[in-house]
Short mmCIF file of C-alpha atoms and ligand atoms in Angstrom, two decimals:
data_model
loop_
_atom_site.label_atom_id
_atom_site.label_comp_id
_atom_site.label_asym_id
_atom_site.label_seq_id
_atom_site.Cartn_x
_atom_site.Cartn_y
_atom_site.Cartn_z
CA UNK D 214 24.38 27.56 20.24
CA UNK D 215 24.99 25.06 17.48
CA UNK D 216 27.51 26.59 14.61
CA UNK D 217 25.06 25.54 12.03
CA UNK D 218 27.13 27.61 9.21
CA UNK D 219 30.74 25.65 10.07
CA UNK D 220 28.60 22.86 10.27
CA UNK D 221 27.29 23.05 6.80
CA UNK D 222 30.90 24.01 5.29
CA UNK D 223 32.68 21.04 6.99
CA UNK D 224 30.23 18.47 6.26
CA UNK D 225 28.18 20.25 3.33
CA UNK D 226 24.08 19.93 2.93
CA UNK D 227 21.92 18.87 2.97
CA UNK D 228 22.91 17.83 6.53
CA UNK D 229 21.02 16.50 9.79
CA UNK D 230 22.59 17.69 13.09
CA UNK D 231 21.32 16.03 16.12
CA UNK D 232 21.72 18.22 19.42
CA UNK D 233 22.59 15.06 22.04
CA UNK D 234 22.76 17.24 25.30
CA UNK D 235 18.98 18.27 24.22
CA UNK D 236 18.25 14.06 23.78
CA UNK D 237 19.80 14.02 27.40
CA UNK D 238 17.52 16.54 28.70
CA UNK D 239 14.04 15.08 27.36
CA UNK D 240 15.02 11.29 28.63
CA UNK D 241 15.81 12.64 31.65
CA UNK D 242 13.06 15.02 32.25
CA UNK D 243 10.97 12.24 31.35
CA UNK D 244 12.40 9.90 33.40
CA UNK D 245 12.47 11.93 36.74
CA UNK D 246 8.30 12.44 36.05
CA UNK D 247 7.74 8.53 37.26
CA UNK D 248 10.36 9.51 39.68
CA UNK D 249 9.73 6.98 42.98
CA UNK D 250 8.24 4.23 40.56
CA UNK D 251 9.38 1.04 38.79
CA UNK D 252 9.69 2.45 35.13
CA UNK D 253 11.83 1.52 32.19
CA UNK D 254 11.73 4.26 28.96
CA UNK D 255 11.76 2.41 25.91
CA UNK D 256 12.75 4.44 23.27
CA UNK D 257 11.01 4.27 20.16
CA UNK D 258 13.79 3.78 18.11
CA UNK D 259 11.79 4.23 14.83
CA UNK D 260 11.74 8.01 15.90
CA UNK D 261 15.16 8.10 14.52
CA UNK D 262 17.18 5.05 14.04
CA UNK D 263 20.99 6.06 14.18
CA UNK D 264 22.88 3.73 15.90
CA UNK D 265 24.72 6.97 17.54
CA UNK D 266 21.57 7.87 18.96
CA UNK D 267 20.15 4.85 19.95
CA UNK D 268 23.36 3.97 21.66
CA UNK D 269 23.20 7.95 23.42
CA UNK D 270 19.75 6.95 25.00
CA UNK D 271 21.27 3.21 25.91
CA UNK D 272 23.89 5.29 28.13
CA UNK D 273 21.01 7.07 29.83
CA UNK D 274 19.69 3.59 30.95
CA UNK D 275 16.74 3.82 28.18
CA UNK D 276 15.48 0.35 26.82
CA UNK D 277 14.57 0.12 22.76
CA UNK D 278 11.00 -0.33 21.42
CA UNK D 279 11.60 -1.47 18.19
CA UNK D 280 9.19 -2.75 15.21
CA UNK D 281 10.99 -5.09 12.66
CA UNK D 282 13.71 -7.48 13.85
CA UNK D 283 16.11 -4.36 12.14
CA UNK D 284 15.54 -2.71 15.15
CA UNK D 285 15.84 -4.94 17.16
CA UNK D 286 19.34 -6.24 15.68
CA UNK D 287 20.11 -2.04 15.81
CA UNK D 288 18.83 -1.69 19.45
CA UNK D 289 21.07 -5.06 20.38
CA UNK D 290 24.43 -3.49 18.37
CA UNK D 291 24.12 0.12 20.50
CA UNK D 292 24.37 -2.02 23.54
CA UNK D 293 21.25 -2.06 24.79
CA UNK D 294 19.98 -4.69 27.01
CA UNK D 295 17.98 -7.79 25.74
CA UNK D 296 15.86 -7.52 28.95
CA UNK D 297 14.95 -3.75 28.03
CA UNK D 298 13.35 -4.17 23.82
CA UNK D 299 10.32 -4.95 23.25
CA UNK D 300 9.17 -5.84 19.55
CA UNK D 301 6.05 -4.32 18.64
CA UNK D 302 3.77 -3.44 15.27
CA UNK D 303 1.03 -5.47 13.44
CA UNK D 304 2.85 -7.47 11.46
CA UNK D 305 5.75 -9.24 12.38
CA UNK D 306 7.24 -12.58 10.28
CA UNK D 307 7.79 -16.01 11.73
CA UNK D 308 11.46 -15.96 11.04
CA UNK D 309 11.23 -12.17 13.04
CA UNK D 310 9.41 -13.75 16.17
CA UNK D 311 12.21 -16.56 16.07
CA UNK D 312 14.78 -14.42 16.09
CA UNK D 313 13.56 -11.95 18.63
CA UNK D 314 12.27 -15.10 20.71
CA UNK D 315 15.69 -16.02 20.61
CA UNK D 316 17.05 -12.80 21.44
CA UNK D 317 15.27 -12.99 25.05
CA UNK D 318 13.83 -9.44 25.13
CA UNK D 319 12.13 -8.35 27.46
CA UNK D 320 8.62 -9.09 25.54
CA UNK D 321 6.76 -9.27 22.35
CA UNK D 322 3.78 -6.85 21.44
CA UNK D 323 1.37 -8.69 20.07
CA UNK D 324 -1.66 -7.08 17.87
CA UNK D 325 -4.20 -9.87 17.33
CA UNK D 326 -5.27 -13.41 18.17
CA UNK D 327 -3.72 -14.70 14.91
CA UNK D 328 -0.26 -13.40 15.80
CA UNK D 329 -0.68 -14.58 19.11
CA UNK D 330 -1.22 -18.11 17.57
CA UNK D 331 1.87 -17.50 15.12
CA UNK D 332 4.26 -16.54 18.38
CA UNK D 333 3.08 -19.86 20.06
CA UNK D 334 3.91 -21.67 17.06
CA UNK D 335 7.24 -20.24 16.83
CA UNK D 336 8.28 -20.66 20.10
CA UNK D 337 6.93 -24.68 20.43
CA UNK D 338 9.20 -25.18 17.48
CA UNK D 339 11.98 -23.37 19.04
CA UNK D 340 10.93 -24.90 22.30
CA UNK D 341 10.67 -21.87 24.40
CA UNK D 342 8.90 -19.77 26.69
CA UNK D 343 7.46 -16.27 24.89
CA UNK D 344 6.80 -13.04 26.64
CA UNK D 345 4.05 -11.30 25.85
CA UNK D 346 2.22 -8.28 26.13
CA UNK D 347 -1.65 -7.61 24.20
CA UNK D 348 -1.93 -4.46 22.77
CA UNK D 349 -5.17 -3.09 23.71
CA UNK D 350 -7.13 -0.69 21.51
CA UNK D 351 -9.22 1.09 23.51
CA UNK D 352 -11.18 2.90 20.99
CA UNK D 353 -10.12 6.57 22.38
CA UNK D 354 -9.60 9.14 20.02
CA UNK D 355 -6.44 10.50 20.61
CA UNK D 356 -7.46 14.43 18.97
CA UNK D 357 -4.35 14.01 16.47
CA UNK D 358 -3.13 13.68 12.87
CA UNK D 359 -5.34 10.67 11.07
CA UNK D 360 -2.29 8.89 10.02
CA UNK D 361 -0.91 9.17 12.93
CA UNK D 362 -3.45 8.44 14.93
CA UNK D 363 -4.10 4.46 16.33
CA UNK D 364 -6.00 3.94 19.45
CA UNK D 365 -9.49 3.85 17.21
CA UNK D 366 -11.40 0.61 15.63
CA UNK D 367 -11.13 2.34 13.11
CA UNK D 368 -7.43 1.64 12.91
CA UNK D 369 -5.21 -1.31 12.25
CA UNK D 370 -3.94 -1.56 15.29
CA UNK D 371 -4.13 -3.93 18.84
CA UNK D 372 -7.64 -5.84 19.77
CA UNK D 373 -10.70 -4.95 21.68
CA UNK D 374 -11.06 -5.49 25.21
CA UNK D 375 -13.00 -8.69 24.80
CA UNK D 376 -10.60 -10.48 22.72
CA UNK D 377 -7.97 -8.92 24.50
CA UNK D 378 -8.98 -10.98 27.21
CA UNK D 379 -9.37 -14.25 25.59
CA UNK D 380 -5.78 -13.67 24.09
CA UNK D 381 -4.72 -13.65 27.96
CA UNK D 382 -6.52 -16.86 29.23
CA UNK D 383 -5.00 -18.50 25.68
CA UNK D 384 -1.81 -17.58 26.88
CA UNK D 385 -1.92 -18.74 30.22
CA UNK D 386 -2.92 -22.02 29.45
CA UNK D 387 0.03 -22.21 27.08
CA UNK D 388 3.28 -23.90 27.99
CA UNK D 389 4.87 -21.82 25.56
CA UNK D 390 3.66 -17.98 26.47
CA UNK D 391 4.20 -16.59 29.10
CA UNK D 392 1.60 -13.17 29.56
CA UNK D 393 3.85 -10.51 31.63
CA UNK D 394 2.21 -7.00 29.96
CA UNK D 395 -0.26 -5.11 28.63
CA UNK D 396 -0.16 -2.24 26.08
CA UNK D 397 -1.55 0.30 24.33
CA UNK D 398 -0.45 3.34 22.30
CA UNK D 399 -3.62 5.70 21.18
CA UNK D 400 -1.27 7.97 18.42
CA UNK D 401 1.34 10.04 18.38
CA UNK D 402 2.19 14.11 18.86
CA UNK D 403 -0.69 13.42 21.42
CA UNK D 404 -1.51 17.47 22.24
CA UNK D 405 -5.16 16.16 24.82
CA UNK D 406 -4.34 14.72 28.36
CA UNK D 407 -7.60 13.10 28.51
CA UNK D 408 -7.71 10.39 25.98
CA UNK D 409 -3.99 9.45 27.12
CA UNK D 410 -6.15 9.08 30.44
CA UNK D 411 -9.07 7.41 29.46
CA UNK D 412 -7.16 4.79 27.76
CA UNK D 413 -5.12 4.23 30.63
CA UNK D 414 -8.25 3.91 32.93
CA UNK D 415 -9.53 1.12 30.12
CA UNK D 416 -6.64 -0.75 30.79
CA UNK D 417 -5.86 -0.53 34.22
CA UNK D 418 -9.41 -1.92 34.84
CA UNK D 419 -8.48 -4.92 32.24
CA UNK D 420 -5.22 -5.13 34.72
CA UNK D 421 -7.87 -5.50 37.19
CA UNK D 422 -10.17 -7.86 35.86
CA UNK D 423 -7.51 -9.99 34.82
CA UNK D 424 -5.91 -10.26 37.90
CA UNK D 425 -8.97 -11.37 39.51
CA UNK D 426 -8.71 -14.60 37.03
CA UNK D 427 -5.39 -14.35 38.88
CA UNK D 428 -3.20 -13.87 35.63
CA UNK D 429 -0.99 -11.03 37.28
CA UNK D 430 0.47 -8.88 35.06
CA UNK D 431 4.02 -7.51 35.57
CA UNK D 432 4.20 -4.77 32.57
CA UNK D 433 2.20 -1.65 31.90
CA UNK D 434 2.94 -0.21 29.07
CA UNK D 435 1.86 3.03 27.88
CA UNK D 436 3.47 3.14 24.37
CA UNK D 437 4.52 6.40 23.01
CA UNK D 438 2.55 9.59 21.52
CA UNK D 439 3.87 12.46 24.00
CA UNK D 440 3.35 15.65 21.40
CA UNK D 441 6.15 18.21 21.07
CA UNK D 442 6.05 22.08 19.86
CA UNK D 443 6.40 22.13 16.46
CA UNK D 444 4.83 25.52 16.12
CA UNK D 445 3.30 27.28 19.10
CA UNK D 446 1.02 23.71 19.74
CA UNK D 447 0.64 24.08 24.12
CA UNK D 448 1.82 20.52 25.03
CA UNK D 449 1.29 17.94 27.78
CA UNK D 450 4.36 18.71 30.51
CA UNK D 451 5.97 15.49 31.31
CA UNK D 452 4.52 15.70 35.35
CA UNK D 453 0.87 16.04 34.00
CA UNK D 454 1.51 12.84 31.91
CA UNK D 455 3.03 10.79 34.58
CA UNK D 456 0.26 11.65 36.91
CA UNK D 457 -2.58 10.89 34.54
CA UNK D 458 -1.04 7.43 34.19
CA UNK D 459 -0.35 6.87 37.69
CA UNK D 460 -3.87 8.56 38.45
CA UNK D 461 -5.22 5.68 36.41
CA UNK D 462 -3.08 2.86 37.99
CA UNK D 463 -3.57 3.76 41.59
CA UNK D 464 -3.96 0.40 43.36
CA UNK D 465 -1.86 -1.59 40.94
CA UNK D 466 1.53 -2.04 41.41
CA UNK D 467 3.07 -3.12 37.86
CA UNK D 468 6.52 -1.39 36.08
CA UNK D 469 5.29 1.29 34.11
CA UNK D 470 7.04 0.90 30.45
CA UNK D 471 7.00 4.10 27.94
CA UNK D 472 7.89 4.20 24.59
CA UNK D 473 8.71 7.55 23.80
CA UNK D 474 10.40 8.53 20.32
CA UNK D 475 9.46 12.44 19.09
CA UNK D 476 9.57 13.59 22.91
CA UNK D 477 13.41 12.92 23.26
CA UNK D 478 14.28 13.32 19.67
CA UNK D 479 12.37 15.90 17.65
CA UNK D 480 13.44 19.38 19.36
CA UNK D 481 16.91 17.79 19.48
CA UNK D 482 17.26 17.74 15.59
CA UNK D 483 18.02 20.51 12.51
CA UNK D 484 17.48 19.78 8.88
CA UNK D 485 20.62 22.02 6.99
CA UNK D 486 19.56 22.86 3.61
CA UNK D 487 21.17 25.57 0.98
CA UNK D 488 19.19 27.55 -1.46
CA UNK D 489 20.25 26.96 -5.05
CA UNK D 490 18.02 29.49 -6.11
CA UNK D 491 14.74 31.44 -6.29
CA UNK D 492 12.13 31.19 -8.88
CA UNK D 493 8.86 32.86 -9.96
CA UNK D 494 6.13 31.56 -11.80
CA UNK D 495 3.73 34.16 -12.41
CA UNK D 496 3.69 35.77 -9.29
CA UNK D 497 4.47 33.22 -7.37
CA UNK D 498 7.89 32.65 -5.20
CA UNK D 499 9.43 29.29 -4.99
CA UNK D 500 12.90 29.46 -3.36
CA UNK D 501 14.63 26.24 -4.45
CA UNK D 502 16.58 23.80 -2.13
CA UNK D 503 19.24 21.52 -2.11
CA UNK D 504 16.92 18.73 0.11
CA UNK D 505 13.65 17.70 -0.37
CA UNK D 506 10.90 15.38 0.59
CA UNK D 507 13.11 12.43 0.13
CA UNK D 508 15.10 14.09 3.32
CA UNK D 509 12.33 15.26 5.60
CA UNK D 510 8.61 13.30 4.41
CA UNK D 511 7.23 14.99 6.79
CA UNK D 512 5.70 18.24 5.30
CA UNK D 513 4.61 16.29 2.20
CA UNK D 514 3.13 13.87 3.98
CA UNK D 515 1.12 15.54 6.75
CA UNK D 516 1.53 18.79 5.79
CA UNK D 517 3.56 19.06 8.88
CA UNK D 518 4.58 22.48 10.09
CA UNK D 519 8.61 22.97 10.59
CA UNK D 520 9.73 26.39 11.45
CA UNK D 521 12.62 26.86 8.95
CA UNK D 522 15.49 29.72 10.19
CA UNK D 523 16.78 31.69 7.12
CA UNK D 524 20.81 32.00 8.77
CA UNK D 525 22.27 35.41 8.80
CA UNK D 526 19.48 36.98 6.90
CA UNK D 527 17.51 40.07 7.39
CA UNK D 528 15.78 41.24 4.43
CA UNK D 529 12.24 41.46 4.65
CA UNK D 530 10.49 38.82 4.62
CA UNK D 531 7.85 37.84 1.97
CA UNK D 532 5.68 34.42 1.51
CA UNK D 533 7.24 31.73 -0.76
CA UNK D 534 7.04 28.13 -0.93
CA UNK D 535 10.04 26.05 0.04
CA UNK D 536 10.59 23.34 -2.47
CA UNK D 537 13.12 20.66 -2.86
CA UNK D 538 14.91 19.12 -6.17
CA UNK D 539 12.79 15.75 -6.66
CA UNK D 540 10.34 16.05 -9.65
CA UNK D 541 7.07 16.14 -7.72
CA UNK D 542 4.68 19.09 -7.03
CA UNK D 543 4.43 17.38 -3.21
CA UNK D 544 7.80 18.39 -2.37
CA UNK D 545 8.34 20.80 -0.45
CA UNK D 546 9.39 22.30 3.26
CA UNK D 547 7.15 24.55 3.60
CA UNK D 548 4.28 26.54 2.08
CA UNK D 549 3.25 30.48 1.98
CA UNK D 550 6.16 30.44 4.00
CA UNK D 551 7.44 34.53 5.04
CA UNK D 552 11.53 34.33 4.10
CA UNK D 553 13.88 36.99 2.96
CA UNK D 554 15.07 37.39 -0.61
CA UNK D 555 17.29 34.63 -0.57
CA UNK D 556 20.97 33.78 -2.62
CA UNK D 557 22.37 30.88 -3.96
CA UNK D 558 24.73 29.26 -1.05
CA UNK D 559 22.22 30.80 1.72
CA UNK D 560 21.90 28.27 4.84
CA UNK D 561 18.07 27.29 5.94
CA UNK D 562 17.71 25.36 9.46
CA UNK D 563 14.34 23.15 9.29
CA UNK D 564 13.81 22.93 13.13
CA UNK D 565 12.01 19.68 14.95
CA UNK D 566 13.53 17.64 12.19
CA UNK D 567 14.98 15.07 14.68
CA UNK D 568 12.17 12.58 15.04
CA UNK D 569 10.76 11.06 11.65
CA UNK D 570 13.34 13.39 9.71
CA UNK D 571 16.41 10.93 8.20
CA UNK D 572 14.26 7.78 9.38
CA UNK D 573 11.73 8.37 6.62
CA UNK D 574 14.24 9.15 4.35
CA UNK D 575 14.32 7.34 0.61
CA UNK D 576 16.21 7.51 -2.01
CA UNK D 577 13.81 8.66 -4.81
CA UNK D 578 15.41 10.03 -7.86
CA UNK D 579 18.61 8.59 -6.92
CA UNK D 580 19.25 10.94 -4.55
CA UNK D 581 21.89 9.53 -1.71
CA UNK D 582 20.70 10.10 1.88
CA UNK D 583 22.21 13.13 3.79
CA UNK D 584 24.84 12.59 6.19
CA UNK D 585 24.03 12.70 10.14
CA UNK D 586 26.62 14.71 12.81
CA UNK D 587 25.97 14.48 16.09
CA UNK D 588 26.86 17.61 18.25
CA UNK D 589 27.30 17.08 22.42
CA UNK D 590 29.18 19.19 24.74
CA UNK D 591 30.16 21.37 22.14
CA UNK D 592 32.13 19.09 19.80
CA UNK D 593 30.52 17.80 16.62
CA UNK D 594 30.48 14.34 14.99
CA UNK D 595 29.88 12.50 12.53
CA UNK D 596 27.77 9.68 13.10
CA UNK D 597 26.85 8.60 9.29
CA UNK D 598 28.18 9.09 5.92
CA UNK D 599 26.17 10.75 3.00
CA UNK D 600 25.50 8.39 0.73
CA UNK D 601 27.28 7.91 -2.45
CA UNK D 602 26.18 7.04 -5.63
CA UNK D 603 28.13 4.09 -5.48
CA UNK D 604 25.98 3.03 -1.97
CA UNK D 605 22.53 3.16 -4.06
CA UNK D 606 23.69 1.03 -7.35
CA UNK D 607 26.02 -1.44 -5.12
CA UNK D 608 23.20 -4.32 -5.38
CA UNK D 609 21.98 -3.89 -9.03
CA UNK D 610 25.74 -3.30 -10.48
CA UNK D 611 26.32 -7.07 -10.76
CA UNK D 612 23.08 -8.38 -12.68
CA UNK D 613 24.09 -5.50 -15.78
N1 LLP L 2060 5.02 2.99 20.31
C1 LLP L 2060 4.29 2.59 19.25
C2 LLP L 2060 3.59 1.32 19.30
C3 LLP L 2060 4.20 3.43 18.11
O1 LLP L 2060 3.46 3.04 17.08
C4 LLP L 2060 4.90 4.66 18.09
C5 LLP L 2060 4.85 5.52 16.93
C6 LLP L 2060 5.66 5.01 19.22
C7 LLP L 2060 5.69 4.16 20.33
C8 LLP L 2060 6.41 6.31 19.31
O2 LLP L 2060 5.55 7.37 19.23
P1 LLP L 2060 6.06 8.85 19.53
O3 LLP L 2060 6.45 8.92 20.98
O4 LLP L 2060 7.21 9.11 18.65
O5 LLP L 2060 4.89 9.69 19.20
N2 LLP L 2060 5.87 9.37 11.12
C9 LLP L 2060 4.93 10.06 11.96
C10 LLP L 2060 4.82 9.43 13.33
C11 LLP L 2060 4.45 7.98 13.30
C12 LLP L 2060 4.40 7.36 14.67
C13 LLP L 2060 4.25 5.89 14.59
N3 LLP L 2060 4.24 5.22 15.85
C14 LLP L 2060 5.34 11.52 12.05
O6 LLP L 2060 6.30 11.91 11.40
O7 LLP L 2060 4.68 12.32 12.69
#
């Protein structure tokens, strides 16, 4: 049991606490599912990008799947492993490829024949062999959120099969790529077995047909999207998952690469916010918060569902919304939400807050970003410092 109401005195809210035991569990549970095979988890460090936590799964023997050369630089200063970071998304700069060329990880993602032609450029300048891995969009849909949802033409990201396939005869006949993966990612709290399947089967047989053109590929990467239970969603168990992949690679012997962020992180984190007060408008209950939507986007954004745990209360419970400080009638935690009467000072634990929570952060209305404490084998941490006011003016103070 966390001490969520010591936690919130000593540090004060609003507060994320990351459970790291929990992080443990999920890597390894995930891990032990491609049990007997050549795998390397990638963590998707975008899921939540403290260095603490990053450097957690690096101890675990997890790799870093990381989207802006940021992440990269953050996966690189938590200690883990050039060979195991890939560098993914659709739109990476030239002076991003350089670096990340230079970097030697393991391989670059790349999303379309114009990038491909930018990471040759790159490395001829440099003089250097790139990695590189397509990402194939299969046009699956993945049966989850719309904005979080990418294996579709419809979306922005990878390249169809067919130009998929010239971007891997380019890149053979280039002295300065090197083609060593393939990759897809359909979306993300991915609920449906069978378009995770279906895509894979799409590009296994690419794996196939390419290999008969005798470029071998060394890579297959899966990307990320394994859902978790926000609410009482019935999720894919980590076994099912790594059979339906395997199911679809049978034949082909390649490392299997997985890019997992909510799976080991979500569960693993709280949200600690204090009621400053309630409020009615007409009828209507609002019970007022010291965090908002520029700590946890999430239910603003996607009208995400986190179950919220009123601490040592047990009035009955009637609906209210849950709404945060920042002038906007988006923010809030939760809607027609059932809570006791609630008191100035009272604790509230957002649950599932630990993927996509801090991460997505801002500082909107000059509001300083909630500190971070990590808690493992009993003992809490810090591992960041609320921000100050002095942290959000520090680069505009000297152009007054
Ligand atoms: N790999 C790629 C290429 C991705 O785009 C993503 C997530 C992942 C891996 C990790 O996916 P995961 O295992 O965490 O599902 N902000 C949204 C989620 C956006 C996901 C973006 N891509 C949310 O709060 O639900």
């Amino acid at each position: 049991m966390i001490p969520f109401q010591l936690l919130a005195q000593e540090y004060e809210t609003p507060l994320y606490v990351y459970d790291f035991d929990a992080m443990t569990k999920q890597f390894e549970t995930l891990k032990e599912a491609f049990r007997g095979k050549k795998s390397i988890l990638a963590y998707a460090v975008k899921a939540n990008s403290n260095l603490s936590v990053i450097k957690h799964f690096a101890s675990l023997g997890s790799g870093a799947d990381c989207v802006s050369i940021g992440e990269v630089r953050r996966a690189l200063m938590a200690g883990v492993p050039a060979y195991k970071i890939l560098f993914s998304g659709v739109g990476k700069r030239d002076d991003e490829l350089r670096e990340a060329i230079l970097s030697d990880i393991l391989y670059i993602n790349v999303e379309s024949e114009a990038e491909l032609g930018r990471v040759e450029m790159v490395a001829s300048q440099l003089d250097k062999v790139a990695r590189i891995s397509v990402r194939v969009n299969p046009n699956i849909d993945p049966q989850t959120h719309p904005y979080i949802s990418t294996g579709l033409h419809d979306n922005k990201f990878g390249v169809d099969l067919d130009s998929a396939k010239r971007m891997y005869i380019k890149a053979k006949n280039s002295q300065f790529l090197d083609p060593v993966g393939i990759h897809f990612h359909i979306g993300s709290q991915l609920t449906q077995l069978e378009p995770i399947y279906e895509a894979a089967v799409i590009v296994a047989d690419l794996v196939r047909s390419l290999s008969a053109i005798s470029i071998d590929l060394k890579f297959f990467d899966m990307g990320g999207g394994l859902g978790v239970q926000y609410d009482n969603e019935v999720t894919i168990t980590p076994y099912d998952y790594a059979q339906a992949i395997l199911g679809a690679l049978k034949g082909l012997d390649l490392t299997i690469i997985g890019e997992p962020g909510r799976f080991l992180t979500a569960n693993a984190g709280y949200f600690l916010t204090k009621v400053l007060y309630e409020k009615k408008n007409g009828s209507k209950r609002f019970v007022v918060v010291d965090g908002g939507m520029n700590d946890l986007l999430r239910p603003s954004l996607y009208k995400a569902y986190h179950r919220i745990e009123a601490i040592g209360k047990k009035g009955e419970p009637s609906a209210c919304d849950v709404v945060g400080p920042v002038c906007e009638s988006g923010d809030f935690l939760a809607k027609g939400y059932e809570l006791p009467l609630m008191e100035h000072n009272d604790l509230l634990v957002v649950h599932s807050a630990g993927a996509y929570g801090f991460g997505m952060g801002s500082n909107y209305n000059t509001r300083g970003r909630s500190a971070e404490v990590a808690f493992e084998k009993g003992e809490a941490r810090l591992i960041r410092d609320r921000e100050t006011f002095e942290d959000l003016v520090v680069l505009e103070t000297k152009y007054l």
